[in-house]
mmCIF file of C-alpha atoms in Angstrom:
data_model
loop_
_atom_site.group_PDB
_atom_site.id
_atom_site.type_symbol
_atom_site.label_atom_id
_atom_site.label_comp_id
_atom_site.label_asym_id
_atom_site.label_seq_id
_atom_site.Cartn_x
_atom_site.Cartn_y
_atom_site.Cartn_z
ATOM 1 C CA ASP A 165 166.444 191.676 28.142
ATOM 2 C CA SER A 166 169.455 192.613 26.002
ATOM 3 C CA GLY A 167 167.806 195.640 24.405
ATOM 4 C CA VAL A 168 168.019 194.103 20.934
ATOM 5 C CA THR A 169 164.617 193.397 19.411
ATOM 6 C CA GLN A 170 163.762 190.974 16.647
ATOM 7 C CA THR A 171 160.522 190.298 14.818
ATOM 8 C CA PRO A 172 158.820 188.036 14.191
ATOM 9 C CA LYS A 173 159.515 185.522 16.938
ATOM 10 C CA HIS A 174 158.315 182.587 14.843
ATOM 11 C CA LEU A 175 157.849 182.186 11.115
ATOM 12 C CA ILE A 176 156.483 179.186 9.256
ATOM 13 C CA THR A 177 156.608 179.234 5.472
ATOM 14 C CA ALA A 178 156.849 176.938 2.476
ATOM 15 C CA THR A 179 159.790 176.058 0.274
ATOM 16 C CA GLY A 180 160.434 178.556 -2.485
ATOM 17 C CA GLN A 181 159.027 181.475 -0.528
ATOM 18 C CA ARG A 182 160.734 184.672 0.605
ATOM 19 C CA VAL A 183 160.747 186.108 4.123
ATOM 20 C CA THR A 184 162.114 189.205 5.846
ATOM 21 C CA LEU A 185 163.466 189.204 9.383
ATOM 22 C CA ARG A 186 163.790 192.470 11.238
ATOM 23 C CA CYS A 187 166.174 193.617 13.958
ATOM 24 C CA SER A 188 166.573 196.788 15.995
ATOM 25 C CA PRO A 189 169.910 197.188 17.800
ATOM 26 C CA ARG A 190 170.395 198.516 21.316
ATOM 27 C CA SER A 191 170.279 202.272 21.630
ATOM 28 C CA GLY A 192 173.709 203.666 20.753
ATOM 29 C CA ASP A 193 175.024 200.522 19.051
ATOM 30 C CA LEU A 194 176.043 201.079 15.435
ATOM 31 C CA SER A 195 176.942 197.514 14.463
ATOM 32 C CA VAL A 196 174.455 194.789 13.633
ATOM 33 C CA TYR A 197 175.370 191.150 13.052
ATOM 34 C CA TRP A 198 173.253 188.322 11.707
ATOM 35 C CA TYR A 199 173.786 184.689 12.686
ATOM 36 C CA GLN A 200 172.166 181.395 11.780
ATOM 37 C CA GLN A 201 171.937 178.571 14.313
ATOM 38 C CA SER A 202 170.665 175.225 13.109
ATOM 39 C CA LEU A 203 169.689 172.418 15.462
ATOM 40 C CA ASP A 204 172.694 171.416 17.550
ATOM 41 C CA GLN A 205 174.945 173.644 15.460
ATOM 42 C CA GLY A 206 177.070 176.561 16.474
ATOM 43 C CA LEU A 207 176.346 180.104 15.542
ATOM 44 C CA GLN A 208 177.230 180.711 11.921
ATOM 45 C CA PHE A 209 178.125 184.302 11.147
ATOM 46 C CA LEU A 210 176.250 185.619 8.126
ATOM 47 C CA ILE A 211 176.915 189.334 7.772
ATOM 48 C CA GLN A 212 177.762 192.515 9.682
ATOM 49 C CA TYR A 213 176.707 196.104 9.112
ATOM 50 C CA TYR A 214 178.178 199.190 10.699
ATOM 51 C CA ASN A 215 176.297 202.469 10.532
ATOM 52 C CA GLY A 216 174.559 201.485 7.305
ATOM 53 C CA GLU A 217 177.556 200.005 5.530
ATOM 54 C CA GLU A 218 178.345 196.333 5.025
ATOM 55 C CA ARG A 219 181.426 195.637 7.160
ATOM 56 C CA ALA A 220 182.047 191.871 6.988
ATOM 57 C CA LYS A 221 180.573 188.849 5.287
ATOM 58 C CA GLY A 222 180.546 185.278 6.502
ATOM 59 C CA ASN A 223 179.072 182.170 4.933
ATOM 60 C CA ILE A 224 175.994 183.914 3.640
ATOM 61 C CA LEU A 225 174.220 182.268 0.729
ATOM 62 C CA GLU A 226 173.507 184.252 -2.423
ATOM 63 C CA ARG A 227 169.791 183.698 -1.761
ATOM 64 C CA PHE A 228 170.181 185.727 1.428
ATOM 65 C CA SER A 229 170.692 189.476 1.604
ATOM 66 C CA ALA A 230 170.620 192.119 4.284
ATOM 67 C CA GLN A 231 170.676 195.849 4.757
ATOM 68 C CA GLN A 232 170.894 198.384 7.551
ATOM 69 C CA PHE A 233 168.730 201.476 7.354
ATOM 70 C CA PRO A 234 169.489 205.075 8.430
ATOM 71 C CA ASP A 235 167.678 204.502 11.735
ATOM 72 C CA LEU A 236 170.084 201.551 12.237
ATOM 73 C CA HIS A 237 167.503 198.812 12.165
ATOM 74 C CA SER A 238 168.405 195.921 9.899
ATOM 75 C CA GLU A 239 166.547 193.419 7.772
ATOM 76 C CA LEU A 240 167.643 189.982 6.613
ATOM 77 C CA ASN A 241 165.945 188.754 3.466
ATOM 78 C CA LEU A 242 165.835 185.036 2.757
ATOM 79 C CA SER A 243 164.548 183.950 -0.650
ATOM 80 C CA SER A 244 163.911 180.701 -2.543
ATOM 81 C CA LEU A 245 163.699 179.038 0.841
ATOM 82 C CA GLU A 246 164.754 175.429 1.251
ATOM 83 C CA LEU A 247 164.061 172.947 4.045
ATOM 84 C CA GLY A 248 167.654 173.332 5.205
ATOM 85 C CA ASP A 249 167.119 177.016 5.918
ATOM 86 C CA SER A 250 165.009 176.107 8.942
ATOM 87 C CA ALA A 251 166.951 177.512 11.875
ATOM 88 C CA LEU A 252 167.105 180.142 14.575
ATOM 89 C CA TYR A 253 168.252 183.468 13.193
ATOM 90 C CA PHE A 254 169.848 185.795 15.692
ATOM 91 C CA CYS A 255 170.667 189.422 15.365
ATOM 92 C CA ALA A 256 173.267 190.995 17.633
ATOM 93 C CA SER A 257 174.532 194.507 18.147
ATOM 94 C CA SER A 258 177.847 195.497 19.645
ATOM 95 C CA VAL A 259 179.010 198.311 21.841
ATOM 96 C CA VAL A 260 181.179 201.026 20.342
ATOM 97 C CA GLU A 261 183.942 200.676 22.935
ATOM 98 C CA PHE A 262 186.535 197.916 23.076
ATOM 99 C CA PRO A 263 186.139 194.945 23.385
ATOM 100 C CA TYR A 264 182.977 195.383 21.342
ATOM 101 C CA GLU A 265 181.071 192.542 23.017
ATOM 102 C CA GLN A 266 177.850 191.556 21.326
ATOM 103 C CA TYR A 267 174.345 191.550 22.717
ATOM 104 C CA PHE A 268 171.881 189.189 21.089
ATOM 105 C CA GLY A 269 168.221 189.553 20.305
ATOM 106 C CA PRO A 270 165.746 186.798 21.180
ATOM 107 C CA GLY A 271 165.941 185.306 17.700
ATOM 108 C CA THR A 272 163.496 184.390 14.966
ATOM 109 C CA ARG A 273 162.690 180.715 14.605
ATOM 110 C CA LEU A 274 162.156 179.973 10.930
ATOM 111 C CA THR A 275 160.474 176.740 9.892
ATOM 112 C CA VAL A 276 160.381 175.916 6.197
ATOM 113 C CA THR A 277 157.886 173.168 5.303
ATOM 114 C CA GLY B 55 191.462 177.980 8.263
ATOM 115 C CA GLN B 56 189.532 179.210 11.264
ATOM 116 C CA ASN B 57 188.665 176.687 13.907
ATOM 117 C CA ILE B 58 187.408 176.652 17.483
ATOM 118 C CA ASP B 59 187.190 173.434 19.484
ATOM 119 C CA GLN B 60 185.230 172.805 22.663
ATOM 120 C CA PRO B 61 184.030 169.593 24.311
ATOM 121 C CA THR B 62 180.501 168.761 23.256
ATOM 122 C CA GLU B 63 179.095 167.912 26.677
ATOM 123 C CA MET B 64 180.087 168.019 30.326
ATOM 124 C CA THR B 65 178.336 166.975 33.497
ATOM 125 C CA ALA B 66 178.979 168.295 36.994
ATOM 126 C CA THR B 67 177.355 168.305 40.408
ATOM 127 C CA GLU B 68 175.639 171.222 42.101
ATOM 128 C CA GLY B 69 178.121 173.142 44.262
ATOM 129 C CA ALA B 70 181.153 171.832 42.376
ATOM 130 C CA ILE B 71 183.657 173.602 40.103
ATOM 131 C CA VAL B 72 183.834 172.910 36.365
ATOM 132 C CA GLN B 73 186.346 174.017 33.744
ATOM 133 C CA ILE B 74 185.296 174.282 30.092
ATOM 134 C CA ASN B 75 188.207 174.380 27.669
ATOM 135 C CA CYS B 76 188.423 176.058 24.296
ATOM 136 C CA THR B 77 191.222 175.911 21.737
ATOM 137 C CA TYR B 78 191.308 178.100 18.690
ATOM 138 C CA GLN B 79 193.142 178.656 15.422
ATOM 139 C CA THR B 80 192.173 181.859 13.702
ATOM 140 C CA SER B 81 193.582 184.411 11.297
ATOM 141 C CA GLY B 82 194.467 187.212 13.642
ATOM 142 C CA PHE B 83 193.183 187.625 17.186
ATOM 143 C CA ASN B 84 191.444 190.528 18.826
ATOM 144 C CA GLY B 85 189.781 188.993 21.844
ATOM 145 C CA LEU B 86 188.116 185.845 23.134
ATOM 146 C CA PHE B 87 184.573 185.858 24.448
ATOM 147 C CA TRP B 88 182.419 183.461 26.434
ATOM 148 C CA TYR B 89 178.649 183.369 26.099
ATOM 149 C CA GLN B 90 175.998 181.377 27.922
ATOM 150 C CA GLN B 91 173.035 180.060 25.971
ATOM 151 C CA HIS B 92 170.023 178.319 27.476
ATOM 152 C CA ALA B 93 168.130 176.044 25.098
ATOM 153 C CA GLY B 94 166.049 178.014 22.606
ATOM 154 C CA GLU B 95 167.220 181.356 23.980
ATOM 155 C CA ALA B 96 169.687 184.015 22.912
ATOM 156 C CA PRO B 97 173.342 183.834 23.928
ATOM 157 C CA THR B 98 174.245 186.191 26.760
ATOM 158 C CA PHE B 99 177.679 187.717 27.200
ATOM 159 C CA LEU B 100 179.700 186.357 30.135
ATOM 160 C CA SER B 101 183.299 187.478 29.808
ATOM 161 C CA TYR B 102 186.146 188.418 27.530
ATOM 162 C CA ASN B 103 189.932 188.107 27.489
ATOM 163 C CA VAL B 104 192.264 190.126 25.357
ATOM 164 C CA LEU B 105 195.535 189.703 27.262
ATOM 165 C CA ASP B 106 196.982 186.528 28.746
ATOM 166 C CA GLY B 107 195.837 185.674 32.225
ATOM 167 C CA LEU B 108 192.792 185.205 34.362
ATOM 168 C CA GLU B 109 189.735 187.477 34.477
ATOM 169 C CA GLU B 110 187.387 186.946 37.394
ATOM 170 C CA LYS B 111 183.737 187.934 37.496
ATOM 171 C CA GLY B 112 181.849 186.593 40.473
ATOM 172 C CA ARG B 113 181.389 182.825 40.164
ATOM 173 C CA PHE B 114 182.821 182.890 36.636
ATOM 174 C CA SER B 115 186.469 183.224 35.619
ATOM 175 C CA SER B 116 188.039 183.034 32.195
ATOM 176 C CA PHE B 117 191.649 182.380 31.289
ATOM 177 C CA LEU B 118 193.567 183.036 28.094
ATOM 178 C CA SER B 119 196.918 181.935 26.695
ATOM 179 C CA ARG B 120 197.410 183.511 23.288
ATOM 180 C CA SER B 121 200.641 181.635 22.558
ATOM 181 C CA LYS B 122 198.833 178.321 23.063
ATOM 182 C CA GLY B 123 195.562 179.362 21.413
ATOM 183 C CA TYR B 124 193.801 178.233 24.567
ATOM 184 C CA SER B 125 191.150 179.512 26.919
ATOM 185 C CA TYR B 126 189.002 178.110 29.661
ATOM 186 C CA LEU B 127 185.887 179.167 31.499
ATOM 187 C CA LEU B 128 185.758 178.251 35.170
ATOM 188 C CA LEU B 129 182.408 178.068 36.926
ATOM 189 C CA LYS B 130 182.428 177.817 40.717
ATOM 190 C CA GLU B 131 179.697 176.887 43.174
ATOM 191 C CA LEU B 132 177.618 175.414 40.400
ATOM 192 C CA GLN B 133 173.891 175.963 40.490
ATOM 193 C CA MET B 134 171.133 174.144 38.631
ATOM 194 C CA LYS B 135 170.481 177.283 36.588
ATOM 195 C CA ASP B 136 174.028 177.016 35.165
ATOM 196 C CA SER B 137 172.825 174.104 33.021
ATOM 197 C CA ALA B 138 173.232 175.620 29.562
ATOM 198 C CA SER B 139 175.518 175.701 26.554
ATOM 199 C CA TYR B 140 178.697 177.736 26.840
ATOM 200 C CA LEU B 141 179.993 179.231 23.624
ATOM 201 C CA CYS B 142 183.582 180.245 23.043
ATOM 202 C CA ALA B 143 184.028 182.937 20.389
ATOM 203 C CA VAL B 144 187.066 184.625 18.903
ATOM 204 C CA ARG B 145 187.102 188.045 17.322
ATOM 205 C CA ALA B 146 189.376 187.330 14.402
ATOM 206 C CA THR B 147 191.089 189.930 12.296
ATOM 207 C CA SER B 148 191.534 188.901 8.679
ATOM 208 C CA GLY B 149 190.956 192.039 6.686
ATOM 209 C CA THR B 150 187.881 192.802 8.704
ATOM 210 C CA TYR B 151 186.812 191.783 12.179
ATOM 211 C CA LYS B 152 184.696 188.639 12.384
ATOM 212 C CA TYR B 153 183.351 186.706 15.316
ATOM 213 C CA ILE B 154 183.905 182.980 15.052
ATOM 214 C CA PHE B 155 181.910 180.816 17.435
ATOM 215 C CA GLY B 156 182.593 177.308 18.619
ATOM 216 C CA THR B 157 179.733 174.819 18.582
ATOM 217 C CA GLY B 158 179.386 175.179 22.341
ATOM 218 C CA THR B 159 179.705 172.930 25.375
ATOM 219 C CA ARG B 160 176.447 171.663 26.819
ATOM 220 C CA LEU B 161 176.799 171.623 30.616
ATOM 221 C CA LYS B 162 174.433 169.566 32.749
ATOM 222 C CA VAL B 163 174.399 170.309 36.460
ATOM 223 C CA LEU B 164 173.072 167.460 38.552
ATOM 224 C CA ALA B 165 171.582 167.738 42.039
#
């Protein structure tokens, strides 16, 4: 158990819908990262937050947005869902000391039908 | 561009030693990380290298050559439970820090 929690574990929804994925980082970690992993694909970095502020952006679609709240939990919002958005979505948090290794949550498996 | 290359699949025998290579080209460099990921599960942190050389951690060692953009993960005394994907990731520095992951090397350990 990494200490990072994600809900829900599974999500099945239809095309065109909107969903929200939730993540709570490990106690003491200020950074939260979101990744997408499609079948047989590598982890694609979406976005990073640090202490409530957006820190870095990867290949995140305009239909996707995220935020980090004062209690440091984060939410990833996916809207106008398409079949191709079906994937595992991981959240990770990183330690505050160098080398800032990341610890991953168990992931949310999203299936868009 | 940013690119990380790893072999797609490798097979080895229980008790043997296997070396998984990773080459990278990134904008800036602030550390190389190895993660293990079992199918359908979250990646777990294995090791990191910031300076050139070998870092040893039990049955796992990782090597880095920054001038060559090259790293490897060495697994000794392979066990069946080591069957997993091994992800190489670079913490790149291009304005802000970003983690760039390779697509992973799927290792099968045979009895």
